[in-house]
Amino acid sequence: MDCIFCKIANKEIPSQIVYEDEKVIAFKDLEPQAPVHFLVIPKEHIKSADEVTLENCDIIGHIFSVIPKIAKELGVTNGYRIVNNCGEDGGQTVSHIHFHVLGGRSFAWPAG
Ligand code: AMP
Ligand code: ZN
């Protein structure tokens, strides 16, 4: 499958990995929007948040359980923002579900 994040998960293309276990991998975003900006993805290809079902949703809890550990390891101590862009109007550019974790600065709300 021609999916850049599957290729990162399979180590077919390099990335700056910050966390990995048997189910998920986290790596630094190529175009960081904050002092700390990493992406957490399931190794399994799920296209977007719109394709999460009761059958495959355990991985989402798993992802949220590793985010606090990674954030702490990367020195984020004052909160962070978790972002999921879903589909075209949501601004998703890579069709493999991923959660952005941004920290090291404060963020405005609501997002534009
Ligand atoms: P989204 O717009 O939510 O789909 O986010 C895709 C993100 O993936 C963007 O922030 C890109 O900078 C990032 N990205 C794309 N290719 C790579 C890559 N090879 N390694 C790390 N981050 C990437
Ligand atoms: Zn994929």
Tab-separated table of N, CA and C and ligand atoms in Angstrom:
chain	number	residue	atom	x	y	z
A	1	MET	N	0.851	-1.200	0.000
A	1	MET	CA	0.000	0.000	0.000
A	1	MET	C	0.887	1.252	0.000
A	2	ASP	N	0.494	2.227	-0.786
A	2	ASP	CA	1.323	3.416	-0.914
A	2	ASP	C	0.941	4.440	0.162
A	3	CYS	N	1.301	4.125	1.402
A	3	CYS	CA	0.945	5.012	2.522
A	3	CYS	C	2.230	5.392	3.245
A	4	ILE	N	2.494	6.693	3.301
A	4	ILE	CA	3.765	7.157	3.867
A	4	ILE	C	3.896	6.776	5.350
A	5	PHE	N	2.788	6.778	6.088
A	5	PHE	CA	2.891	6.439	7.514
A	5	PHE	C	3.021	4.929	7.723
A	6	CYS	N	2.444	4.114	6.844
A	6	CYS	CA	2.729	2.665	6.897
A	6	CYS	C	4.215	2.438	6.636
A	7	LYS	N	4.769	3.196	5.696
A	7	LYS	CA	6.202	3.045	5.392
A	7	LYS	C	7.059	3.455	6.592
A	8	ILE	N	6.656	4.493	7.293
A	8	ILE	CA	7.381	4.889	8.509
A	8	ILE	C	7.263	3.783	9.559
A	9	ALA	N	6.050	3.235	9.729
A	9	ALA	CA	5.837	2.160	10.716
A	9	ALA	C	6.677	0.929	10.372
A	10	ASN	N	6.845	0.675	9.069
A	10	ASN	CA	7.629	-0.496	8.617
A	10	ASN	C	9.116	-0.196	8.475
A	11	LYS	N	9.519	1.046	8.826
A	11	LYS	CA	10.921	1.479	8.721
A	11	LYS	C	11.418	1.456	7.272
A	12	GLU	N	10.502	1.620	6.339
A	12	GLU	CA	10.913	1.689	4.930
A	12	GLU	C	11.380	3.089	4.584
A	13	ILE	N	10.905	4.077	5.339
A	13	ILE	CA	11.474	5.419	5.221
A	13	ILE	C	11.813	5.908	6.627
A	14	PRO	N	12.868	6.721	6.730
A	14	PRO	CA	13.339	7.116	8.052
A	14	PRO	C	12.430	8.147	8.720
A	15	SER	N	12.467	8.126	10.039
A	15	SER	CA	11.767	9.162	10.803
A	15	SER	C	12.489	9.269	12.141
A	16	GLN	N	12.206	10.334	12.835
A	16	GLN	CA	12.792	10.510	14.171
A	16	GLN	C	11.827	9.918	15.189
A	17	ILE	N	12.023	8.650	15.479
A	17	ILE	CA	11.101	7.919	16.346
A	17	ILE	C	11.308	8.342	17.802
A	18	VAL	N	10.210	8.669	18.476
A	18	VAL	CA	10.301	9.033	19.902
A	18	VAL	C	9.697	7.968	20.810
A	19	TYR	N	8.927	7.047	20.211
A	19	TYR	CA	8.333	5.958	20.997
A	19	TYR	C	7.889	4.870	20.037
A	20	GLU	N	8.009	3.623	20.492
A	20	GLU	CA	7.499	2.519	19.675
A	20	GLU	C	7.153	1.340	20.573
A	21	ASP	N	6.049	0.684	20.282
A	21	ASP	CA	5.764	-0.622	20.871
A	21	ASP	C	5.153	-1.490	19.777
A	22	GLU	N	4.564	-2.599	20.160
A	22	GLU	CA	4.106	-3.530	19.108
A	22	GLU	C	2.906	-2.986	18.321
A	23	LYS	N	2.210	-2.008	18.907
A	23	LYS	CA	0.982	-1.529	18.259
A	23	LYS	C	1.068	-0.129	17.658
A	24	VAL	N	1.934	0.711	18.234
A	24	VAL	CA	1.974	2.110	17.806
A	24	VAL	C	3.412	2.583	17.618
A	25	ILE	N	3.522	3.664	16.869
A	25	ILE	CA	4.823	4.324	16.730
A	25	ILE	C	4.582	5.828	16.783
A	26	ALA	N	5.516	6.545	17.395
A	26	ALA	CA	5.426	8.007	17.484
A	26	ALA	C	6.725	8.583	16.949
A	27	PHE	N	6.598	9.641	16.170
A	27	PHE	CA	7.787	10.233	15.541
A	27	PHE	C	7.583	11.733	15.398
A	28	LYS	N	8.709	12.437	15.267
A	28	LYS	CA	8.642	13.897	15.173
A	28	LYS	C	8.046	14.323	13.839
A	29	ASP	N	7.192	15.351	13.880
A	29	ASP	CA	6.630	15.899	12.650
A	29	ASP	C	7.737	16.592	11.858
A	30	LEU	N	7.689	16.395	10.538
A	30	LEU	CA	8.701	16.999	9.650
A	30	LEU	C	8.635	18.513	9.663
A	31	GLU	N	7.454	19.054	9.868
A	31	GLU	CA	7.279	20.513	9.871
A	31	GLU	C	6.666	20.928	11.201
A	32	PRO	N	7.504	20.957	12.242
A	32	PRO	CA	6.967	21.197	13.590
A	32	PRO	C	6.289	22.556	13.727
A	33	GLN	N	5.140	22.543	14.372
A	33	GLN	CA	4.362	23.769	14.611
A	33	GLN	C	4.513	24.252	16.047
A	34	ALA	N	5.392	23.641	16.784
A	34	ALA	CA	5.611	23.988	18.195
A	34	ALA	C	6.979	23.425	18.570
A	35	PRO	N	7.564	23.898	19.688
A	35	PRO	CA	8.880	23.369	20.091
A	35	PRO	C	8.891	21.841	20.191
A	36	VAL	N	7.787	21.267	20.658
A	36	VAL	CA	7.635	19.804	20.633
A	36	VAL	C	6.438	19.498	19.746
A	37	HIS	N	6.639	18.676	18.734
A	37	HIS	CA	5.537	18.304	17.834
A	37	HIS	C	5.824	16.898	17.318
A	38	PHE	N	5.070	15.945	17.847
A	38	PHE	CA	5.226	14.580	17.345
A	38	PHE	C	3.866	14.013	16.953
A	39	LEU	N	3.906	12.953	16.172
A	39	LEU	CA	2.702	12.283	15.693
A	39	LEU	C	2.670	10.884	16.277
A	40	VAL	N	1.498	10.452	16.686
A	40	VAL	CA	1.335	9.078	17.168
A	40	VAL	C	0.373	8.366	16.220
A	41	ILE	N	0.801	7.211	15.720
A	41	ILE	CA	-0.033	6.465	14.763
A	41	ILE	C	-0.126	4.996	15.193
A	42	PRO	N	-1.244	4.357	14.827
A	42	PRO	CA	-1.274	2.902	14.979
A	42	PRO	C	-0.443	2.293	13.853
A	43	LYS	N	0.200	1.165	14.111
A	43	LYS	CA	0.921	0.480	13.030
A	43	LYS	C	-0.066	-0.075	12.002
A	44	GLU	N	-1.240	-0.437	12.513
A	44	GLU	CA	-2.314	-0.893	11.617
A	44	GLU	C	-2.827	0.294	10.804
A	45	HIS	N	-3.079	0.079	9.524
A	45	HIS	CA	-3.591	1.177	8.693
A	45	HIS	C	-5.079	1.390	8.938
A	46	ILE	N	-5.395	2.514	9.563
A	46	ILE	CA	-6.778	2.989	9.671
A	46	ILE	C	-6.753	4.350	8.997
A	47	LYS	N	-7.684	4.573	8.081
A	47	LYS	CA	-7.592	5.751	7.212
A	47	LYS	C	-7.762	7.074	7.971
A	48	SER	N	-8.737	7.133	8.842
A	48	SER	CA	-8.996	8.395	9.542
A	48	SER	C	-9.868	8.113	10.760
A	49	ALA	N	-10.104	9.154	11.549
A	49	ALA	CA	-10.986	9.008	12.713
A	49	ALA	C	-12.393	8.593	12.283
A	50	ASP	N	-12.716	8.898	11.045
A	50	ASP	CA	-14.035	8.535	10.529
A	50	ASP	C	-14.173	7.030	10.312
A	51	GLU	N	-13.067	6.309	10.394
A	51	GLU	CA	-13.120	4.851	10.204
A	51	GLU	C	-12.904	4.090	11.499
A	52	VAL	N	-13.013	4.807	12.619
A	52	VAL	CA	-12.905	4.129	13.919
A	52	VAL	C	-14.253	3.485	14.248
A	53	THR	N	-14.205	2.221	14.656
A	53	THR	CA	-15.410	1.456	14.964
A	53	THR	C	-15.240	0.779	16.325
A	54	LEU	N	-16.299	0.169	16.800
A	54	LEU	CA	-16.207	-0.595	18.046
A	54	LEU	C	-15.180	-1.714	17.918
A	55	GLU	N	-15.021	-2.227	16.711
A	55	GLU	CA	-14.097	-3.349	16.494
A	55	GLU	C	-12.632	-2.908	16.551
A	56	ASN	N	-12.325	-1.701	16.106
A	56	ASN	CA	-10.896	-1.312	16.041
A	56	ASN	C	-10.518	-0.197	17.013
A	57	CYS	N	-11.426	0.177	17.939
A	57	CYS	CA	-11.182	1.384	18.740
A	57	CYS	C	-10.229	1.183	19.928
A	58	ASP	N	-9.860	-0.056	20.253
A	58	ASP	CA	-8.934	-0.244	21.380
A	58	ASP	C	-7.619	0.509	21.167
A	59	ILE	N	-7.200	0.573	19.920
A	59	ILE	CA	-5.920	1.216	19.610
A	59	ILE	C	-5.946	2.719	19.959
A	60	ILE	N	-7.120	3.300	19.908
A	60	ILE	CA	-7.217	4.739	20.208
A	60	ILE	C	-6.931	4.965	21.701
A	61	GLY	N	-7.478	4.103	22.550
A	61	GLY	CA	-7.160	4.189	23.977
A	61	GLY	C	-5.689	3.944	24.228
A	62	HIS	N	-5.141	2.994	23.490
A	62	HIS	CA	-3.712	2.698	23.623
A	62	HIS	C	-2.882	3.936	23.270
A	63	ILE	N	-3.234	4.574	22.184
A	63	ILE	CA	-2.510	5.789	21.768
A	63	ILE	C	-2.591	6.853	22.867
A	64	PHE	N	-3.787	7.056	23.410
A	64	PHE	CA	-3.927	8.082	24.445
A	64	PHE	C	-3.204	7.707	25.735
A	65	SER	N	-2.965	6.427	25.931
A	65	SER	CA	-2.218	6.027	27.137
A	65	SER	C	-0.719	6.266	26.987
A	66	VAL	N	-0.217	6.283	25.769
A	66	VAL	CA	1.228	6.511	25.600
A	66	VAL	C	1.569	7.997	25.463
A	67	ILE	N	0.604	8.802	25.051
A	67	ILE	CA	0.890	10.234	24.851
A	67	ILE	C	1.455	10.897	26.114
A	68	PRO	N	0.861	10.720	27.293
A	68	PRO	CA	1.425	11.393	28.477
A	68	PRO	C	2.861	10.977	28.778
A	69	LYS	N	3.171	9.700	28.563
A	69	LYS	CA	4.542	9.231	28.818
A	69	LYS	C	5.525	9.906	27.868
A	70	ILE	N	5.171	9.961	26.586
A	70	ILE	CA	6.085	10.562	25.600
A	70	ILE	C	6.240	12.049	25.893
A	71	ALA	N	5.121	12.725	26.180
A	71	ALA	CA	5.179	14.167	26.452
A	71	ALA	C	6.127	14.447	27.620
A	72	LYS	N	6.005	13.656	28.677
A	72	LYS	CA	6.898	13.846	29.830
A	72	LYS	C	8.345	13.619	29.445
A	73	GLU	N	8.584	12.543	28.700
A	73	GLU	CA	9.967	12.240	28.293
A	73	GLU	C	10.565	13.363	27.464
A	74	LEU	N	9.718	14.049	26.689
A	74	LEU	CA	10.228	15.127	25.845
A	74	LEU	C	10.221	16.468	26.568
A	75	GLY	N	9.907	16.443	27.857
A	75	GLY	CA	10.052	17.649	28.672
A	75	GLY	C	8.863	18.581	28.643
A	76	VAL	N	7.718	18.077	28.175
A	76	VAL	CA	6.521	18.924	28.157
A	76	VAL	C	5.863	18.836	29.528
A	77	THR	N	5.875	19.951	30.252
A	77	THR	CA	5.441	19.908	31.655
A	77	THR	C	4.241	20.804	31.930
A	78	ASN	N	3.837	21.606	30.950
A	78	ASN	CA	2.797	22.604	31.232
A	78	ASN	C	1.563	22.430	30.345
A	79	GLY	N	1.302	21.200	29.955
A	79	GLY	CA	0.151	20.938	29.090
A	79	GLY	C	0.556	20.859	27.633
A	80	TYR	N	-0.372	20.383	26.844
A	80	TYR	CA	-0.099	20.198	25.413
A	80	TYR	C	-1.425	20.115	24.690
A	81	ARG	N	-1.337	20.162	23.376
A	81	ARG	CA	-2.552	20.028	22.568
A	81	ARG	C	-2.468	18.761	21.742
A	82	ILE	N	-3.567	18.002	21.732
A	82	ILE	CA	-3.680	16.809	20.886
A	82	ILE	C	-4.642	17.167	19.759
A	83	VAL	N	-4.206	16.937	18.520
A	83	VAL	CA	-5.019	17.311	17.357
A	83	VAL	C	-5.191	16.103	16.448
A	84	ASN	N	-6.422	15.895	16.020
A	84	ASN	CA	-6.662	14.932	14.952
A	84	ASN	C	-7.409	15.639	13.829
A	85	ASN	N	-6.779	15.728	12.674
A	85	ASN	CA	-7.443	16.281	11.504
A	85	ASN	C	-8.096	15.117	10.763
A	86	CYS	N	-9.379	15.256	10.473
A	86	CYS	CA	-10.138	14.141	9.882
A	86	CYS	C	-10.783	14.576	8.574
A	87	GLY	N	-10.331	13.944	7.489
A	87	GLY	CA	-10.947	14.191	6.184
A	87	GLY	C	-10.552	15.539	5.598
A	88	GLU	N	-11.104	15.808	4.434
A	88	GLU	CA	-10.699	16.991	3.663
A	88	GLU	C	-10.987	18.293	4.416
A	89	ASP	N	-12.207	18.463	4.877
A	89	ASP	CA	-12.530	19.706	5.585
A	89	ASP	C	-11.801	19.798	6.919
A	90	GLY	N	-11.437	18.657	7.483
A	90	GLY	CA	-10.676	18.662	8.738
A	90	GLY	C	-9.206	18.962	8.541
A	91	GLY	N	-8.781	19.047	7.272
A	91	GLY	CA	-7.379	19.386	6.989
A	91	GLY	C	-6.438	18.199	7.021
A	92	GLN	N	-6.979	16.983	6.885
A	92	GLN	CA	-6.114	15.795	6.904
A	92	GLN	C	-5.391	15.668	5.568
A	93	THR	N	-4.067	15.566	5.625
A	93	THR	CA	-3.282	15.439	4.389
A	93	THR	C	-2.670	14.052	4.228
A	94	VAL	N	-2.547	13.302	5.303
A	94	VAL	CA	-2.015	11.930	5.222
A	94	VAL	C	-3.124	10.982	5.676
A	95	SER	N	-3.514	10.068	4.778
A	95	SER	CA	-4.678	9.208	5.028
A	95	SER	C	-4.326	7.957	5.827
A	96	HIS	N	-3.715	8.177	6.967
A	96	HIS	CA	-3.442	7.125	7.954
A	96	HIS	C	-3.637	7.846	9.284
A	97	ILE	N	-4.603	7.396	10.063
A	97	ILE	CA	-4.984	8.146	11.262
A	97	ILE	C	-3.751	8.486	12.115
A	98	HIS	N	-3.704	9.719	12.568
A	98	HIS	CA	-2.569	10.161	13.387
A	98	HIS	C	-3.037	11.254	14.332
A	99	PHE	N	-2.390	11.291	15.473
A	99	PHE	CA	-2.668	12.316	16.477
A	99	PHE	C	-1.430	13.181	16.616
A	100	HIS	N	-1.622	14.474	16.353
A	100	HIS	CA	-0.551	15.437	16.581
A	100	HIS	C	-0.501	15.727	18.082
A	101	VAL	N	0.688	15.786	18.629
A	101	VAL	CA	0.852	16.250	20.007
A	101	VAL	C	1.815	17.429	19.963
A	102	LEU	N	1.306	18.584	20.410
A	102	LEU	CA	2.079	19.826	20.341
A	102	LEU	C	2.264	20.378	21.736
A	103	GLY	N	3.499	20.783	22.032
A	103	GLY	CA	3.772	21.325	23.356
A	103	GLY	C	4.932	22.295	23.321
A	104	GLY	N	5.187	22.883	24.488
A	104	GLY	CA	6.301	23.813	24.604
A	104	GLY	C	5.927	25.248	24.321
A	105	ARG	N	4.661	25.482	24.045
A	105	ARG	CA	4.139	26.848	23.923
A	105	ARG	C	2.644	26.774	24.212
A	106	SER	N	1.979	27.946	24.315
A	106	SER	CA	0.532	27.915	24.535
A	106	SER	C	-0.182	28.074	23.196
A	107	PHE	N	-1.438	27.659	23.159
A	107	PHE	CA	-2.206	27.628	21.923
A	107	PHE	C	-3.513	28.383	22.091
A	108	ALA	N	-3.916	29.057	21.023
A	108	ALA	CA	-5.186	29.775	21.052
A	108	ALA	C	-6.343	28.803	20.870
A	109	TRP	N	-7.506	29.211	21.325
A	109	TRP	CA	-8.741	28.452	21.096
A	109	TRP	C	-9.879	29.454	20.988
A	110	PRO	N	-10.844	29.286	20.058
A	110	PRO	CA	-10.967	28.166	19.125
A	110	PRO	C	-9.961	28.229	17.993
A	111	ALA	N	-9.648	27.040	17.444
A	111	ALA	CA	-8.732	26.958	16.309
A	111	ALA	C	-9.446	27.495	15.065
A	112	GLY	N	-8.683	28.060	14.151
A	112	GLY	CA	-9.262	28.654	12.938
A	112	GLY	C	-9.618	27.611	11.902
B	1	AMP	P1	-2.340	16.165	8.705
B	1	AMP	O1	-2.314	17.450	7.919
B	1	AMP	O2	-3.103	16.221	9.978
B	1	AMP	O3	-2.726	14.992	7.830
B	1	AMP	O4	-0.850	15.950	9.191
B	1	AMP	C1	0.140	15.336	8.449
B	1	AMP	C2	1.419	15.708	9.121
B	1	AMP	O5	2.400	14.776	8.723
B	1	AMP	C3	1.953	17.090	8.765
B	1	AMP	O6	2.098	17.852	9.963
B	1	AMP	C4	3.305	16.808	8.102
B	1	AMP	O7	4.280	17.754	8.454
B	1	AMP	C5	3.639	15.435	8.654
B	1	AMP	N1	4.483	14.615	7.823
B	1	AMP	C6	4.312	14.313	6.507
B	1	AMP	N2	5.278	13.482	6.090
B	1	AMP	C7	6.069	13.221	7.173
B	1	AMP	C8	7.225	12.432	7.390
B	1	AMP	N3	7.788	11.725	6.406
B	1	AMP	N4	7.773	12.429	8.630
B	1	AMP	C9	7.227	13.158	9.623
B	1	AMP	N5	6.121	13.911	9.479
B	1	AMP	C10	5.561	13.957	8.273
B	2	ZN	ZN	-1.020	3.563	6.342
